Coordinates of C-alpha atoms (C1' of nucleotides) in Angstrom, one line a residue:
Chain U
X26 CA -32.7 34.5 -60.8
X27 CA -36.6 35.7 -60.8
X28 CA -39.4 34.1 -60.5
X29 CA -40.6 34.1 -64.2
X30 CA -43.7 32.7 -63.4
X31 CA -44.3 36.6 -62.7
X32 CA -42.8 37.6 -65.4
X33 CA -45.3 35.9 -67.4
X34 CA -47.8 36.8 -65.6
X35 CA -47.1 40.8 -64.5
X36 CA -44.2 41.5 -65.9
X37 CA -45.1 45.7 -66.1
X38 CA -44.5 45.6 -62.5
X39 CA -41.6 44.1 -62.1
X40 CA -40.6 46.0 -64.8
X41 CA -40.9 48.9 -62.9
X42 CA -40.1 47.4 -60.0
X43 CA -36.3 46.5 -61.7
X44 CA -36.4 50.4 -63.2
X45 CA -36.2 51.5 -59.8
X46 CA -32.6 50.1 -60.0
X47 CA -32.1 50.9 -63.0
X48 CA -32.6 48.2 -64.6
X49 CA -34.4 48.2 -68.0
X50 CA -35.5 45.3 -68.9
X51 CA -36.9 44.1 -72.6
X52 CA -40.6 43.7 -72.2
X53 CA -41.3 43.2 -75.6
X54 CA -38.3 41.5 -75.7
X55 CA -39.2 38.9 -73.3
X56 CA -42.7 38.6 -74.7
X57 CA -41.5 37.5 -77.8
X58 CA -39.3 35.2 -77.0
X59 CA -42.1 33.8 -74.5
X60 CA -44.3 33.2 -76.6
X61 CA -41.9 31.5 -79.2
X62 CA -41.3 29.5 -76.8
X63 CA -44.7 28.3 -76.2
X64 CA -45.1 27.6 -79.9
X65 CA -41.9 25.8 -79.9
X66 CA -42.5 23.3 -76.9
X67 CA -46.1 23.0 -77.6
X68 CA -45.2 21.0 -80.9
X69 CA -42.9 19.5 -79.5
X70 CA -44.3 18.1 -77.3
X71 CA -46.8 16.9 -79.5
X72 CA -44.5 15.5 -81.8
X73 CA -43.7 14.1 -78.8
X74 CA -45.8 12.3 -77.8
X75 CA -47.2 11.3 -80.9
X76 CA -43.4 9.3 -81.4
X77 CA -43.8 7.2 -77.5
X78 CA -47.7 6.6 -78.7
X79 CA -46.0 5.1 -81.9
X80 CA -42.6 3.1 -81.3
X81 CA -45.2 2.0 -78.1
X82 CA -47.5 0.6 -80.5
X83 CA -44.9 -0.9 -82.5
X84 CA -43.0 -2.5 -79.1
X85 CA -46.5 -4.0 -78.8
X86 CA -47.2 -5.3 -82.1
X87 CA -43.5 -7.0 -82.5
X88 CA -44.5 -9.1 -79.0
X89 CA -47.8 -10.8 -81.1
X90 CA -45.4 -11.1 -83.8
X91 CA -47.6 -9.2 -86.9
X92 CA -44.6 -8.2 -88.9
X93 CA -47.6 -6.8 -91.5
X94 CA -47.9 -3.8 -88.8
X95 CA -45.9 -3.1 -87.4
X96 CA -44.0 -2.7 -91.2
X97 CA -46.7 0.0 -91.3
X98 CA -46.3 1.2 -87.9
X99 CA -42.5 1.9 -88.7
X100 CA -43.3 3.7 -92.2
X101 CA -45.4 6.1 -90.4
X102 CA -42.8 7.0 -87.1
X103 CA -40.0 7.2 -89.7
X104 CA -42.2 10.7 -91.5
X105 CA -41.0 12.5 -88.4
X106 CA -38.3 12.0 -87.2
X107 CA -36.7 14.5 -88.7
X108 CA -39.6 16.8 -88.5
X109 CA -38.7 16.3 -84.3
X110 CA -35.1 16.6 -84.2
X111 CA -36.1 19.8 -86.1
X112 CA -38.5 20.6 -82.9
X113 CA -36.0 19.8 -80.6
X114 CA -33.0 21.1 -81.6
X115 CA -35.2 24.7 -81.8
X116 CA -36.7 24.1 -78.5
X117 CA -33.5 23.3 -76.4
X118 CA -31.9 26.3 -78.9
X119 CA -35.4 28.9 -77.2
X120 CA -35.1 27.7 -73.8
X121 CA -31.7 28.2 -73.5
X122 CA -32.5 31.7 -74.7
X123 CA -34.8 32.1 -72.8
X124 CA -32.4 30.9 -69.6
X125 CA -30.2 33.5 -70.1
X126 CA -33.1 36.1 -70.8
X127 CA -34.3 35.7 -66.9
X128 CA -30.6 34.8 -65.7
X129 CA -29.2 37.9 -66.0
X130 CA -32.2 39.8 -64.7
X131 CA -31.0 41.3 -62.1
X132 CA -32.8 41.3 -57.9
X133 CA -35.7 43.2 -57.9
X134 CA -35.1 44.8 -54.3
X135 CA -37.6 44.7 -51.8
X136 CA -40.3 47.4 -50.1
X137 CA -38.1 49.4 -48.0
X138 CA -35.1 49.9 -50.1
X139 CA -34.9 53.3 -50.6
X140 CA -34.9 54.4 -54.0
X141 CA -32.3 56.3 -55.5
X142 CA -28.5 55.8 -57.7
X143 CA -26.5 58.3 -55.2
X144 CA -25.2 58.0 -52.5
X145 CA -27.5 59.6 -50.2
X146 CA -30.4 57.8 -51.0
X147 CA -28.5 55.2 -49.5
X148 CA -29.9 55.2 -45.7
X149 CA -28.3 55.6 -42.3
X150 CA -30.0 53.3 -39.9
X151 CA -28.1 53.9 -37.0
X152 CA -24.5 54.6 -35.3
X153 CA -22.4 53.5 -32.8
X154 CA -19.6 54.3 -30.6
X155 CA -16.9 58.2 -30.8
X156 CA -14.7 58.6 -33.6
X157 CA -11.4 59.6 -31.2
X158 CA -10.2 62.3 -30.6
X159 CA -6.5 62.2 -31.2
X160 CA -4.2 64.7 -29.8
X161 CA -1.6 63.8 -32.5
X162 CA -1.8 63.3 -36.3
X163 CA -3.6 60.3 -36.9
X164 CA -1.7 58.3 -39.6
X165 CA -2.9 55.4 -41.7
X166 CA -2.8 52.3 -42.3
X167 CA 0.5 52.0 -44.2
X168 CA 2.8 54.4 -42.3
X169 CA 1.1 52.6 -38.9
X170 CA 2.3 49.2 -40.7
X171 CA 5.6 50.6 -41.5
X172 CA 6.4 52.2 -38.8
X173 CA 5.9 48.4 -36.7
X174 CA 7.7 46.8 -39.9
X175 CA 4.6 43.7 -40.3
X176 CA 3.0 46.0 -43.3
X177 CA 5.6 45.7 -45.9
X178 CA 3.6 46.3 -49.9
X179 CA 7.1 46.3 -51.5
X180 CA 7.7 42.8 -50.9
X181 CA 4.1 41.8 -51.9
X182 CA 4.3 43.9 -55.9
X183 CA 7.1 41.7 -55.7
X184 CA 5.9 38.8 -55.2
X185 CA 3.2 39.7 -57.4
X186 CA 2.3 42.3 -58.4
X187 CA 0.2 45.7 -57.2
X188 CA -2.7 45.4 -55.1
X189 CA -1.1 42.5 -52.6
X190 CA 0.4 42.7 -49.2
X191 CA 3.0 40.5 -46.8
X192 CA 2.5 40.9 -43.5
X193 CA 4.4 39.5 -40.8
X194 CA 5.3 38.9 -37.2
X195 CA 2.5 41.3 -34.8
X196 CA 0.6 42.6 -37.1
X197 CA 0.4 39.3 -39.1
X198 CA -0.3 37.4 -35.9
X199 CA -3.0 40.2 -34.9
X200 CA -4.5 39.6 -38.8
X201 CA -4.4 35.6 -37.0
X202 CA -6.2 36.1 -34.1
X203 CA -9.0 39.0 -35.3
X204 CA -9.7 36.2 -37.8
X205 CA -9.4 33.3 -35.2
X206 CA -12.0 35.3 -32.6
X207 CA -14.6 36.4 -35.5
X208 CA -14.8 31.9 -35.9
X209 CA -15.1 32.6 -31.8
X210 CA -17.6 34.6 -31.1
X211 CA -20.2 33.1 -34.4
X212 CA -19.7 29.8 -33.6
X213 CA -20.0 29.9 -29.5
X214 CA -22.4 32.8 -29.2
X215 CA -24.4 33.3 -32.6
X216 CA -25.2 29.5 -33.1
X217 CA -23.1 29.1 -36.5
X218 CA -21.8 26.2 -37.7
X219 CA -17.4 26.3 -39.0
X220 CA -17.3 25.5 -42.2
X221 CA -13.4 24.8 -44.0
X222 CA -14.1 24.9 -48.1
X223 CA -12.5 24.4 -51.3
X224 CA -11.2 28.0 -52.4
X225 CA -12.0 27.7 -56.2
X226 CA -15.7 26.5 -57.1
X227 CA -16.8 25.0 -60.4
X228 CA -19.0 28.2 -63.0
X229 CA -22.3 25.7 -62.0
X230 CA -21.7 27.6 -58.5
X231 CA -20.6 30.8 -59.2
X232 CA -24.2 31.0 -61.0
X233 CA -25.7 29.9 -58.0
X234 CA -25.1 32.3 -56.5
X235 CA -24.9 35.3 -58.9
X236 CA -24.8 35.5 -62.6
X237 CA -21.2 34.0 -64.2
X238 CA -22.3 35.5 -67.2
X239 CA -22.7 38.7 -66.6
X240 CA -19.7 38.7 -63.8
X241 CA -17.2 36.3 -64.6
X242 CA -14.5 39.4 -65.5
X243 CA -14.0 40.2 -61.4
X244 CA -12.9 36.6 -60.4
X245 CA -10.2 35.2 -61.0
X246 CA -10.0 32.1 -63.3
X247 CA -7.7 28.3 -63.4
X248 CA -6.8 28.2 -66.4
X249 CA -8.1 25.3 -68.3
X250 CA -10.9 24.2 -65.7
X251 CA -14.1 25.0 -65.4
X252 CA -12.2 26.9 -61.2
X253 CA -12.8 29.9 -60.4
X254 CA -11.1 31.3 -57.1
X255 CA -13.9 32.1 -54.7
X256 CA -14.0 36.0 -54.1
X257 CA -16.1 35.2 -51.3
X258 CA -16.8 31.8 -48.7
X259 CA -20.2 33.1 -49.6
X260 CA -19.9 30.8 -52.8
X261 CA -18.8 28.0 -51.6
X262 CA -21.4 27.8 -48.5
X263 CA -24.4 29.4 -49.8
X264 CA -23.6 25.8 -52.5
X265 CA -24.0 23.9 -50.0
X266 CA -28.0 23.0 -50.4
X267 CA -27.8 23.5 -54.6
X268 CA -29.6 21.4 -55.7
X269 CA -30.7 19.9 -52.7
X270 CA -34.6 19.6 -50.9
X271 CA -33.6 20.5 -46.9
X272 CA -35.3 18.9 -44.7
X273 CA -38.0 21.7 -43.6
X274 CA -37.1 20.7 -39.5
X275 CA -33.4 21.6 -40.8
X276 CA -33.8 25.4 -41.0
X277 CA -32.4 27.6 -41.1
X278 CA -29.1 26.6 -41.5
X279 CA -26.4 28.6 -40.4
X280 CA -22.7 28.8 -41.9
X281 CA -19.4 30.6 -40.4
X282 CA -16.3 30.4 -42.5
X283 CA -12.9 31.7 -42.6
X284 CA -11.9 31.9 -46.1
X285 CA -9.4 34.0 -48.3
X286 CA -10.8 35.4 -51.3
X287 CA -9.7 37.0 -54.5
X288 CA -10.5 39.3 -57.1
X289 CA -9.8 40.6 -60.2
X290 CA -10.7 44.0 -58.7
X291 CA -11.3 45.0 -62.7
X292 CA -13.1 48.4 -63.4
X293 CA -11.1 49.6 -59.9
X294 CA -7.9 51.0 -61.3
X295 CA -6.8 54.5 -59.7
X296 CA -9.4 53.6 -56.8
X297 CA -8.0 52.4 -53.1
X298 CA -4.5 51.7 -54.6
X299 CA -2.6 52.2 -51.5
X300 CA -2.5 49.5 -48.7
X301 CA -5.2 46.9 -48.5
X302 CA -8.4 48.5 -48.7
X303 CA -9.2 46.8 -52.0
X304 CA -7.1 44.0 -52.5
X305 CA -6.4 40.7 -55.0
X306 CA -6.4 38.4 -52.2
X307 CA -7.8 39.1 -48.4
X308 CA -9.4 37.2 -45.4
X309 CA -13.2 37.6 -44.6
X310 CA -14.4 35.6 -42.0
X311 CA -18.3 35.4 -44.2
X312 CA -21.5 34.7 -42.5
X313 CA -24.6 32.5 -44.6
X314 CA -27.8 32.4 -43.7
X315 CA -30.1 29.3 -45.3
X316 CA -33.9 30.0 -44.0
X317 CA -37.5 29.9 -44.6
X318 CA -38.8 32.0 -46.5
X319 CA -41.4 33.8 -43.9
X320 CA -37.9 34.3 -41.2
X321 CA -35.7 35.9 -44.2
X322 CA -36.0 39.5 -43.0
X323 CA -36.3 38.7 -39.0
X324 CA -32.7 36.5 -40.4
X325 CA -31.3 39.3 -42.2
X326 CA -31.4 41.6 -39.0
X327 CA -30.1 39.1 -37.3
X328 CA -27.5 38.3 -39.1
X329 CA -26.5 42.1 -39.3
X330 CA -26.5 42.8 -35.4
X331 CA -24.2 39.1 -35.2
X332 CA -22.0 40.9 -37.6
X333 CA -22.1 44.8 -35.5
X334 CA -21.2 42.6 -32.2
X335 CA -17.6 42.0 -33.7
X336 CA -17.0 45.7 -34.2
X337 CA -18.5 46.3 -30.5
X338 CA -16.2 43.6 -29.2
X339 CA -13.3 45.3 -30.8
X340 CA -14.6 49.0 -29.3
X341 CA -14.9 49.7 -33.6
X342 CA -16.9 53.2 -34.1
X343 CA -19.1 52.0 -37.2
X344 CA -22.8 52.9 -39.3
X345 CA -25.0 50.6 -40.7
X346 CA -26.7 52.0 -43.9
X347 CA -29.1 50.8 -46.4
X348 CA -27.7 50.0 -50.3
X349 CA -30.6 52.8 -52.4
X350 CA -31.8 50.2 -55.4
X351 CA -29.0 51.8 -57.6
X352 CA -26.7 50.5 -55.1
X353 CA -27.7 47.2 -54.2
X354 CA -26.5 44.5 -55.7
X355 CA -27.5 42.3 -58.5
X356 CA -28.6 39.0 -56.1
X357 CA -29.5 41.0 -53.3
X358 CA -33.4 42.5 -52.2
X359 CA -31.7 44.3 -49.7
X360 CA -28.2 45.4 -48.3
X361 CA -26.8 46.3 -45.0
X362 CA -23.7 47.5 -45.1
X363 CA -21.5 48.1 -42.2
X364 CA -18.6 50.8 -42.4
X365 CA -16.4 51.5 -39.7
X366 CA -14.4 54.8 -38.4
X367 CA -10.6 55.2 -39.9
X368 CA -9.0 57.7 -38.7
X369 CA -6.3 57.6 -41.6
X370 CA -8.9 57.7 -44.5
X371 CA -11.0 60.7 -42.1
X372 CA -13.9 58.5 -43.0
X373 CA -17.0 55.9 -42.6
X374 CA -15.6 53.0 -45.0
X375 CA -17.7 49.5 -45.9
X376 CA -16.0 46.3 -44.1
X377 CA -19.1 44.1 -44.1
X378 CA -22.3 43.8 -46.1
X379 CA -25.0 41.6 -44.8
X380 CA -27.8 40.8 -47.8
X381 CA -31.3 39.0 -48.4
X382 CA -30.9 38.0 -52.1
X383 CA -35.0 35.6 -51.1
X384 CA -35.5 33.4 -53.2
X385 CA -32.9 34.6 -56.1
X386 CA -30.2 32.4 -55.8
X387 CA -31.8 29.6 -54.6
X388 CA -34.0 29.3 -57.2
X389 CA -30.6 29.9 -59.4
X390 CA -29.3 26.7 -57.4
X391 CA -32.1 24.4 -57.4
X392 CA -32.2 25.0 -53.5
X393 CA -35.5 23.9 -51.8
X394 CA -37.0 23.0 -49.2
X395 CA -40.6 21.0 -48.7
X396 CA -44.1 24.0 -46.8
X397 CA -46.1 22.1 -44.9
X398 CA -48.4 21.1 -47.6
X399 CA -45.4 19.5 -48.8
X400 CA -44.7 21.0 -51.8
X401 CA -40.8 21.9 -53.1
X402 CA -40.4 25.9 -52.7
X403 CA -37.0 27.7 -53.2
X404 CA -35.1 28.6 -49.4
X405 CA -34.0 32.0 -49.0
X406 CA -30.4 32.9 -48.9
X407 CA -28.5 35.6 -47.0
X408 CA -24.7 36.2 -46.3
X409 CA -23.3 38.7 -44.8
X410 CA -19.1 39.3 -43.9
X411 CA -18.6 39.3 -40.2
X412 CA -16.2 41.0 -41.2
X413 CA -13.9 41.1 -43.7
X414 CA -10.1 40.7 -42.2
X415 CA -8.5 42.8 -43.9
X416 CA -10.4 45.9 -43.4
X417 CA -10.6 45.0 -39.3
X418 CA -7.1 44.8 -39.7
X419 CA -6.1 48.6 -40.6
X420 CA -9.6 49.9 -38.5
X421 CA -7.8 48.9 -35.6
X422 CA -4.3 50.0 -36.1
X423 CA -6.2 53.4 -37.1
X424 CA -7.8 53.3 -34.8
X425 CA -5.6 52.2 -31.8
X426 CA -2.5 54.1 -32.6
X427 CA -0.3 56.0 -29.9
X428 CA 1.1 58.8 -31.0
X429 CA 4.6 56.7 -30.3
X430 CA 3.6 54.0 -33.4
X431 CA 2.7 51.8 -31.4
X432 CA -0.4 50.4 -30.9
X433 CA -2.8 49.2 -28.8
X434 CA -4.2 45.9 -28.4
X435 CA -8.1 45.6 -28.0
X436 CA -8.8 44.1 -25.1
X437 CA -11.6 41.4 -26.9
X438 CA -8.0 40.2 -28.7
X439 CA -5.3 40.2 -25.7
X440 CA -6.5 36.6 -25.4
X441 CA -5.0 36.0 -29.1
X442 CA -2.4 37.7 -28.8
X443 CA -0.4 36.2 -25.6
X444 CA -1.8 38.0 -23.7
X445 CA 0.2 41.4 -24.8
X446 CA -1.8 44.8 -24.7
X447 CA 0.9 46.5 -27.0
X448 CA 1.8 45.8 -30.2
X449 CA 5.0 48.1 -31.1
X450 CA 7.7 47.8 -33.6
X451 CA 10.5 44.7 -32.6
Chain V
rG28 C1' 1.2 7.8 -62.9
rG29 C1' -0.5 2.7 -63.3
rA30 C1' -4.9 -1.2 -63.1
rG31 C1' -9.2 -2.3 -61.9
rA32 C1' -14.3 -2.0 -60.6
rG33 C1' -18.2 1.3 -60.5
rA34 C1' -22.1 5.4 -60.6
rU35 C1' -30.7 3.5 -61.1
rG36 C1' -35.9 7.1 -56.9
rG37 C1' -34.9 8.8 -49.7
rC38 C1' -31.9 4.4 -48.5
rA39 C1' -31.2 -0.9 -50.2
rG40 C1' -31.3 -2.9 -54.7
rA41 C1' -33.2 -5.4 -59.4
rG42 C1' -33.3 -4.7 -64.2
rU43 C1' -28.8 -5.2 -70.5
rG44 C1' -33.7 -2.7 -76.8
rG45 C1' -40.0 -2.2 -76.0
rU46 C1' -46.2 -1.8 -72.3
rC47 C1' -40.2 0.8 -67.9
rG48 C1' -40.5 6.5 -64.2
rA49 C1' -38.9 1.7 -63.6
rU50 C1' -39.4 -5.4 -59.9
rU51 C1' -39.3 -5.5 -54.1
rG52 C1' -37.6 -4.6 -49.4
rC53 C1' -36.0 -0.6 -45.8
rG54 C1' -37.8 4.3 -45.0
rG55 C1' -41.9 8.0 -45.6
rC56 C1' -47.2 8.7 -45.3
rA57 C1' -52.7 7.5 -44.7
rG58 C1' -56.6 3.9 -43.5
rA59 C1' -57.4 -1.1 -40.4
rC60 C1' -56.7 -3.5 -36.1
rU61 C1' -56.0 -1.3 -30.7
rC62 C1' -57.8 2.0 -24.7
rG63 C1' -52.7 3.9 -26.7
rA64 C1' -48.8 1.6 -28.7
rA65 C1' -46.0 -1.8 -31.1
rA66 C1' -46.7 -5.9 -33.9
rU67 C1' -49.6 -7.6 -39.1
rC68 C1' -52.6 -5.7 -42.4
rU69 C1' -54.3 -2.3 -46.9
rG70 C1' -53.2 1.8 -49.8
rU71 C1' -50.4 5.3 -51.2
rU72 C1' -45.2 8.0 -52.0
rG73 C1' -39.7 11.1 -57.2
rU74 C1' -38.2 15.6 -59.8
rA75 C1' -38.6 19.5 -62.9
rC76 C1' -41.3 21.8 -67.1
rC77 C1' -44.6 23.4 -70.1
rC78 C1' -50.7 23.3 -72.0
rG79 C1' -55.1 24.2 -69.1
rC80 C1' -59.7 28.8 -65.2
rG81 C1' -60.2 24.2 -64.0
rA82 C1' -61.2 18.9 -64.0
rG83 C1' -57.4 17.6 -66.6
rG84 C1' -53.1 16.2 -69.6
rG85 C1' -47.9 15.6 -71.8
rU86 C1' -43.0 16.6 -71.7
rA87 C1' -38.2 15.3 -69.8
rC88 C1' -35.4 12.8 -66.2
rC89 C1' -31.9 6.0 -64.1
rG90 C1' -23.8 10.3 -62.5
rG91 C1' -23.1 14.9 -67.1
rG92 C1' -22.9 15.4 -72.8
rG93 C1' -23.0 13.8 -77.6
rG94 C1' -24.5 9.7 -81.5
rU95 C1' -27.0 4.5 -82.8
rU96 C1' -32.6 3.6 -82.5
rC97 C1' -39.5 3.8 -85.1
rG98 C1' -37.7 2.5 -79.4
rA99 C1' -32.4 3.5 -75.1
rA100 C1' -32.0 2.6 -67.4
rU101 C1' -30.2 -1.4 -70.8
rC102 C1' -25.6 0.1 -76.8
rC103 C1' -21.2 3.1 -79.0
rC104 C1' -18.5 7.4 -77.6
rU105 C1' -16.7 11.4 -74.5
rC106 C1' -16.5 14.1 -70.3
rU107 C1' -16.7 13.9 -64.7
rC108 C1' -17.3 11.5 -59.6
rU109 C1' -17.0 7.0 -56.9
rC110 C1' -14.1 3.0 -54.9
rU111 C1' -10.2 -1.1 -54.7
rC112 C1' -4.9 -2.5 -55.5
rC113 C1' 0.0 -0.3 -56.6
rG114 C1' 3.5 3.0 -56.5
rC115 C1' 4.4 7.9 -55.3
rC116 C1' 3.9 12.2 -51.9
rA117 C1' 2.3 17.5 -47.8

RNA sequence: GGAGAGAUGGCAGAGUGGUCGAUUGCGGCAGACUCGAAAUCUGUUGUACCCGCGAGGGUACCGGGGGUUCGAAUCCCUCUCUCUCCGCCA
């Protein structure tokens, strides 16, 4: 949620900044709603105040056994009961409308975010590694996986339909090895605390990190329950601090969490249908940081570096891109996408997305800390994939493929693969 | 799945219709005493929102939601969660 005070005090600036990400703020709509709210809220609270005063007097009169006064006061009180009820209902309704209005507004992007909405408006920050030159025709992960007998989309389709994968044998183990490896690096080298979490969260939690109203179509919902399958561990982990006042000395909080992620991929029909680039279910190792506002942009660079460290250790070429204003997600103030080189697609593909949400999620979640003046203030939240396990598996298969159909196991993973240097068809 | 008990401020724990945002203790903060500290004493100490340039004023919140009432932490309905016992079970 953006700061409603900002909306009240400098709505034109806010509207202009939102405009850069392609969101048209209904300025006059807000101003009308806000005026309405102000009128109704103040009169409602005045009435409540009067009601409370009279009730108090009745109590006092009763204590003195002054029945005549009690009677007179009761008559007086009965008078505005209906009116008050009516005002309270109106107040509730206008407050709800205002809340909804504000909760549908995306975050303001940071000043360093390039303005634009086309892919070429995004700013490449850096590249690492050299795309390998193949002396044979590089295959994509679907063909490699099939040749290894370890990736089976037909069986997955039989079980659950399109956009699922079944992994077997060495490929399944490699997938597990990747997740273990990532967790170990982040906990032992980057200072994250490992977390295990529910794979379903309440609607309130979902709305704490994003807008449930806007994005519920992207989620799988449990029938007849206020529960959603998590599309990323960000949902449960960031909500660790919902409704909390975190002591200053506990900041920053750094969690790493390996979880499956479930996405309906509504609106992605026909996109990335081959293989496991875009599935309904995939594993991800997620990094989450809860930090002091003054530290969040430092933390953003750091966290992105933590995700990059995994790619470096795996010797996978990648580039880092700052998303432009139009591509930055609803809740984010700034996002770096890390794109890994996929020889099978001859392209860079997103393998991690690292965002600073500033206080946007914290306001929605009521996650605060106490500042040095003793006042509560929203924390800043960040997260990033470190990394998407399924896509990392794809990257390893494609970048480390050999002419004979086998895979060379990256040195960093060999301990997790029983010391094996190669993966070949059994 | 069956039976029962409970949910109050950072924590413990009172309060069962009226001056209760809430007794008290612990903890926290400030001060006194002290060379300093401990002990002791005094004061203070919830969150969110609104109005106001400010001083200040107001509203809501006792697990969530609804109801009764002039007035609800207290009564009624409902949901959720926690605990205990029995059964079953990865």
